[in-house]
XYZ file of C-alpha atoms in Angstrom:
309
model
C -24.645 -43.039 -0.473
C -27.988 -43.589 -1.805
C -29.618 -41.813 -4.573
C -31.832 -39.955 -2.016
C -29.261 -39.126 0.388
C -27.164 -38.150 -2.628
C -30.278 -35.044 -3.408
C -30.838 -34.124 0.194
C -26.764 -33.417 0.147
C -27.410 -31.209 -3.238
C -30.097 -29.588 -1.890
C -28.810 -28.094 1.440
C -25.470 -27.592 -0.969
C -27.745 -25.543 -3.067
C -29.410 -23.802 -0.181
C -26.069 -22.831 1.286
C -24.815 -21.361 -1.859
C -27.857 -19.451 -2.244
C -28.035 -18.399 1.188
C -24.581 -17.220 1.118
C -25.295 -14.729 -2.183
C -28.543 -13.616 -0.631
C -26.624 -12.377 2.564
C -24.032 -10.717 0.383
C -26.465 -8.944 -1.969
C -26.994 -11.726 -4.947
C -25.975 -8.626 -7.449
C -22.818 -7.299 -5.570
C -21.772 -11.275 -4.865
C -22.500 -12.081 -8.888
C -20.518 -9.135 -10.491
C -18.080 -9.951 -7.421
C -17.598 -13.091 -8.927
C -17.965 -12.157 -12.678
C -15.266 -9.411 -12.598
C -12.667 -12.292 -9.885
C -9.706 -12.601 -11.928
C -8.645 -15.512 -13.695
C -5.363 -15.553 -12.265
C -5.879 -15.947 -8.916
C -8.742 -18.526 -9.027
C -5.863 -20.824 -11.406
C -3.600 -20.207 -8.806
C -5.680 -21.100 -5.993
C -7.347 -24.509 -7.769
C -3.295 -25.393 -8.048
C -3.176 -24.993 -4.688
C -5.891 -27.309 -3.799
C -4.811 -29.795 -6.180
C -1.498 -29.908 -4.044
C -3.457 -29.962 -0.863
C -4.212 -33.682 -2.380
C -1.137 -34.320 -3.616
C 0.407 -34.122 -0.178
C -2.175 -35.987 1.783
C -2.211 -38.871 -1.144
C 2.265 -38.857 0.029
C 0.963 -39.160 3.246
C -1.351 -42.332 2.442
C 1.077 -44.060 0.396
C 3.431 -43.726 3.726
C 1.149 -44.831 5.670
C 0.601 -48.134 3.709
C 4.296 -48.585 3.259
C 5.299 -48.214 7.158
C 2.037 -50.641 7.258
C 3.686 -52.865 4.905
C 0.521 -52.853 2.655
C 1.854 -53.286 -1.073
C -0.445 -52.729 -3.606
C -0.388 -51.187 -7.052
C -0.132 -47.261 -7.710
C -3.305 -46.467 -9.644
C -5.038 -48.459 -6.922
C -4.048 -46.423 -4.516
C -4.401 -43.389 -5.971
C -7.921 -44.029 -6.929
C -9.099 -45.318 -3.691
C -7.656 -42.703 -2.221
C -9.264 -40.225 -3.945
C -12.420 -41.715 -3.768
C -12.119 -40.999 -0.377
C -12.750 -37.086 -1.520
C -16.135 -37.429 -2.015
C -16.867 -40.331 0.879
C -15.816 -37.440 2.966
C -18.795 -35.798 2.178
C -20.388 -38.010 4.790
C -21.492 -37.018 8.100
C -18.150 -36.561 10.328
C -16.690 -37.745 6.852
C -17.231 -41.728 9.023
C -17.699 -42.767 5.264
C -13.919 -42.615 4.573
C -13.986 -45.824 6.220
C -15.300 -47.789 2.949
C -12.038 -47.031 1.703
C -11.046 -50.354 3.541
C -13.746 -52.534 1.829
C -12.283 -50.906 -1.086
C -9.079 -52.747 -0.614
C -10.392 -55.360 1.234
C -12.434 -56.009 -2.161
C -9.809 -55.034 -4.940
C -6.601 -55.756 -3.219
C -6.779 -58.663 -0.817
C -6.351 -56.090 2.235
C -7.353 -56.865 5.177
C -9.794 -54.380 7.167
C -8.233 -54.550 10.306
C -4.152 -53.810 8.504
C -5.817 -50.603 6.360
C -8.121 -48.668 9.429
C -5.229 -47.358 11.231
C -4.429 -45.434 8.207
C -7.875 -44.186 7.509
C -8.025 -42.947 10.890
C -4.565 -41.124 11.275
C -5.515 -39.499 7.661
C -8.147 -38.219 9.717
C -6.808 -37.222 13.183
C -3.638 -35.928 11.506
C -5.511 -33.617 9.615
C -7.319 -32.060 13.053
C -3.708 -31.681 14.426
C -2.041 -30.138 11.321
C -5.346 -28.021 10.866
C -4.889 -26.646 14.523
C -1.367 -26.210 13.948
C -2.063 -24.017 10.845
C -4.857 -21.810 12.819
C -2.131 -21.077 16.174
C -0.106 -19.359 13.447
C -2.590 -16.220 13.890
C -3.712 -17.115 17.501
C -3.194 -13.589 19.184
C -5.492 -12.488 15.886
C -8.514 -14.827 16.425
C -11.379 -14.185 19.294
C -10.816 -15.543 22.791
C -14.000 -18.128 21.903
C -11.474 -19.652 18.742
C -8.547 -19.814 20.691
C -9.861 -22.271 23.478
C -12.077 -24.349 20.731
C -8.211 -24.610 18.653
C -6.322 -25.328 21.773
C -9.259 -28.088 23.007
C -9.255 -29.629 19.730
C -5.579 -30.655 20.085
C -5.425 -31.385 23.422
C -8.599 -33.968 22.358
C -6.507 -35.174 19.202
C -3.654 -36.003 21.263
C -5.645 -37.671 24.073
C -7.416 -40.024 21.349
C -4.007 -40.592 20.054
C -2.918 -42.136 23.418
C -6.297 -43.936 24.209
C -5.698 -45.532 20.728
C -2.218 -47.056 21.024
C -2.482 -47.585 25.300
C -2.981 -50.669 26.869
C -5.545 -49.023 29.588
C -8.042 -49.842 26.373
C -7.889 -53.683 26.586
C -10.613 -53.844 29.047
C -12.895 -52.553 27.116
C -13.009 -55.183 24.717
C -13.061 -57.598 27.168
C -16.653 -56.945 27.039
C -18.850 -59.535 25.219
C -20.137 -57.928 22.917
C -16.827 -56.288 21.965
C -14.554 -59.560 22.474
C -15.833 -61.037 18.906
C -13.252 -58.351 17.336
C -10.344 -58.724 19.948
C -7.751 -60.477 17.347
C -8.835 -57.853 14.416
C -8.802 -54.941 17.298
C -4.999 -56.079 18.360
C -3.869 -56.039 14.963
C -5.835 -52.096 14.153
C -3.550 -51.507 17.355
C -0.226 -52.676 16.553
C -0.733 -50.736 13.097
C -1.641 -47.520 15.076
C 1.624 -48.475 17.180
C 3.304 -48.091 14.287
C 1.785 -44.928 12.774
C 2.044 -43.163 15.884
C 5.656 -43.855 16.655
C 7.787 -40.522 16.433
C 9.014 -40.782 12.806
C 5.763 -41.298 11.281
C 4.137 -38.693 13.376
C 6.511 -35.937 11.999
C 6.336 -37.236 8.899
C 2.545 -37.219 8.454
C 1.886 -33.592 10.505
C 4.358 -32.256 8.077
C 2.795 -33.347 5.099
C -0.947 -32.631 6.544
C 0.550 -29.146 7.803
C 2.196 -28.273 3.929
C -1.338 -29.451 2.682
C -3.777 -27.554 4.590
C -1.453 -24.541 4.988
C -1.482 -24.810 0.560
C -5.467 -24.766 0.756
C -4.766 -21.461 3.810
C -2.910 -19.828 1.014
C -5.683 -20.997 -1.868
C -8.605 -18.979 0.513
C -5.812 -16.146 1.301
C -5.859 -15.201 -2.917
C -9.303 -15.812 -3.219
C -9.196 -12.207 -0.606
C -6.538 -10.652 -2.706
C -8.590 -11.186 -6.071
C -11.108 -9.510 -3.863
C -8.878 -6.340 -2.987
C -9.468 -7.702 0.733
C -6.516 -6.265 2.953
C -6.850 -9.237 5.407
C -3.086 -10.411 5.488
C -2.171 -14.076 5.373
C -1.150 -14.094 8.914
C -5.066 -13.525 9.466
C -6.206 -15.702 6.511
C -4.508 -18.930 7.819
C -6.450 -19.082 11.187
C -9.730 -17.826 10.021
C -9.556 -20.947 7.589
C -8.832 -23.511 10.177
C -10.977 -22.454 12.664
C -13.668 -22.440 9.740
C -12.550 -26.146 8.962
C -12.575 -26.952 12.779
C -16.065 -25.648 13.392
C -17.285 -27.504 10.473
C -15.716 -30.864 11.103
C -17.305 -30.490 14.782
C -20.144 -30.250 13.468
C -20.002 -33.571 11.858
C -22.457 -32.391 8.849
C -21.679 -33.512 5.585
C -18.526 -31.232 4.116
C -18.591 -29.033 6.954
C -21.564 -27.707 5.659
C -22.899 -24.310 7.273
C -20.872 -24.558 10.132
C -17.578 -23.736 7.794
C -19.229 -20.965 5.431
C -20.989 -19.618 8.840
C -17.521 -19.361 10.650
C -15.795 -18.220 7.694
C -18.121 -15.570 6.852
C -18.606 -14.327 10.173
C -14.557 -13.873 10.897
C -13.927 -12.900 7.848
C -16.378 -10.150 8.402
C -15.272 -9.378 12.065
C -11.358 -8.557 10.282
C -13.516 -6.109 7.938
C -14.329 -7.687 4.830
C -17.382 -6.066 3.534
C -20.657 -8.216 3.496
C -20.501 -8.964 0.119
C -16.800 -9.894 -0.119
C -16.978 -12.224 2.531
C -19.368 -13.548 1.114
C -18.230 -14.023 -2.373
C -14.947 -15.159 -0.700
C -16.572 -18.066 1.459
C -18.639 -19.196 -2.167
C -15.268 -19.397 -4.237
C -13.009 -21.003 -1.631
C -15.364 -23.611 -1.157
C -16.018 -24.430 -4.855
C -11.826 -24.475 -5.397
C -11.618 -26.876 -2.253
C -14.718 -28.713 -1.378
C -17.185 -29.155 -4.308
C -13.622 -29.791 -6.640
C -12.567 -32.456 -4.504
C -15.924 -33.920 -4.644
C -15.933 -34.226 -8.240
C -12.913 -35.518 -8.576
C -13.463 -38.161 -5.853
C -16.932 -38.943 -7.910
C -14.759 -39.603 -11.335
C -12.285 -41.487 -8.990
C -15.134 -43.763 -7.994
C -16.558 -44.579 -11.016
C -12.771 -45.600 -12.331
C -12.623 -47.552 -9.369
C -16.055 -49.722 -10.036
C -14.354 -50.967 -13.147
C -11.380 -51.944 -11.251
C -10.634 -55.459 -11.744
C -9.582 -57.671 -8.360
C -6.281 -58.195 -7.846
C -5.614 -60.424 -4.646
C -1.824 -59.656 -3.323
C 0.000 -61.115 -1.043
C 1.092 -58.925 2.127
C 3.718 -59.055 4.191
């Protein structure tokens, strides 16, 4: 991400944030915050921090059912580097975490993409999963975008791994990449085969319902009577509505889902406000900035070829 790039990001960051406290009433949203207690916001940061924890077990599965060996610390920091290259638009820039092992660990791009991308479409399934919990709860609109979403996830799932897909890169311009295509495949054969399905919606499930919880004590340190049962699905469908529309974080299309919901359950203005500002400093802007220390440790990361299997 360039330097530029890197301020236009801050910027509409910035003009979220402020936008948000504007609509709530920038005093009642700062003495909302001021008076939040302690408590709860350690509580909920735990929370998020587990949120990683369980998706970094779910990458270091995926490499070992991929047979990719490679040391801990590398993984962990290239993995977590991957926190802030999801800050990219539709988060596509989770994608140089291949060049980063490509580059550091002898990797090749084609054995580590199948990961990267059932990180990603694993997380839309166990994010849909965690928002069906309150479905009866959510408005009619919600319901079909939740129940689209997976029905989507599983049909790219299938178009992945099927062999109606060969044609398509019988195409000239596409048959260049046929032999590093076929091996992408056989790893998503793998990754998709029942066992490491459950395994990795289980994890991504336990992960995004911990970051669920995180946003439902953020409400309670708010004296907001919305129930977790109601909490859950009002954060994934404000994850969902973000991700679709593929701005960088989720930006505005998460805080404008979330605060809109949250406000439709009968959180006051202000609250919902304040709630949508904290949530998204414990989750988002803390994962960025540990995904920005994570890359900087990695850019001193000496190469270490290894041999796969």
């Amino acid at each position: 991400m360039t330097s530029r790039k890197l301020l236009l990001l801050i910027l509409l960051a910035v003009l979220v944030f402020v936008g948000l406290a504007a609509y709530g009433d920038i005093r009642n949203v700062g003495q909302r915050i001021a008076s939040f207690p302690i408590h709860y916001l350690s509580v909920a940061i735990v929370l998020a921090l587990l949120n990683y924890l369980l998706r970094f077990l779910r990458w270091c599965y995926y490499l070992r059912v991929l047979k990719i060996e490679i040391p801990l610390q590398l993984s962990l920091l290239v993995f977590l580097s991957g926190l802030t290259l999801s800050m990219t638009p539709g988060k596509v820039g989770e994608l140089v975490k291949g060049y980063f092992l490509r580059n550091r660990a002898g990797v090749r791009l084609s054995s580590s993409i199948p990961a990267i991308l059932m990180e990603r479409l694993t997380d839309v399934v166990a994010v849909v999963l965690m928002g069906l919990v309150g479905l009866a709860l959510l408005p009619v609109s919600i319901r079909w975008i939740l129940i689209v979403v997976l029905t989507l996830s599983g049909f790219l799932t299938w178009f992945l791994v099927s062999k109606h897909n060969e044609r398509l890169f019988q195409l000239p311009v596409l048959r260049r990449w046929r032999d590093e295509v076929q091996l992408s495949r056989e790893g998503l054969r793998r990754l998709t085969a029942p066992r490491p399905m459950l395994v990795a919606v289980s994890l991504g499930v336990l992960a995004w319902l911990s970051e669920g919880l995180a946003f439902w004590l953020v409400l309670i340190g708010l004296n907001s009577e919305v129930s977790a049962l109601q909490s859950l699905p009002i954060y994934a469908s404000a994850t969902i509505a973000g991700a679709i529309t593929t701005l960088p974080g989720g930006l505005i299309g998460t805080e404008g889902t979330m605060l809109a919901l949250l406000q439709q359950s009968g959180v006051a203005r202000d609250a919902a406000s304040t709630a949508t500002l904290l949530i998204r400093l414990v989750t988002l802007w803390l994962a960025v900035g540990i995904g920005m220390i994570a890359l900087v440790v990695l850019n001193r990361y000496h190469l270490v070829v290894l041999k796969q299997e």
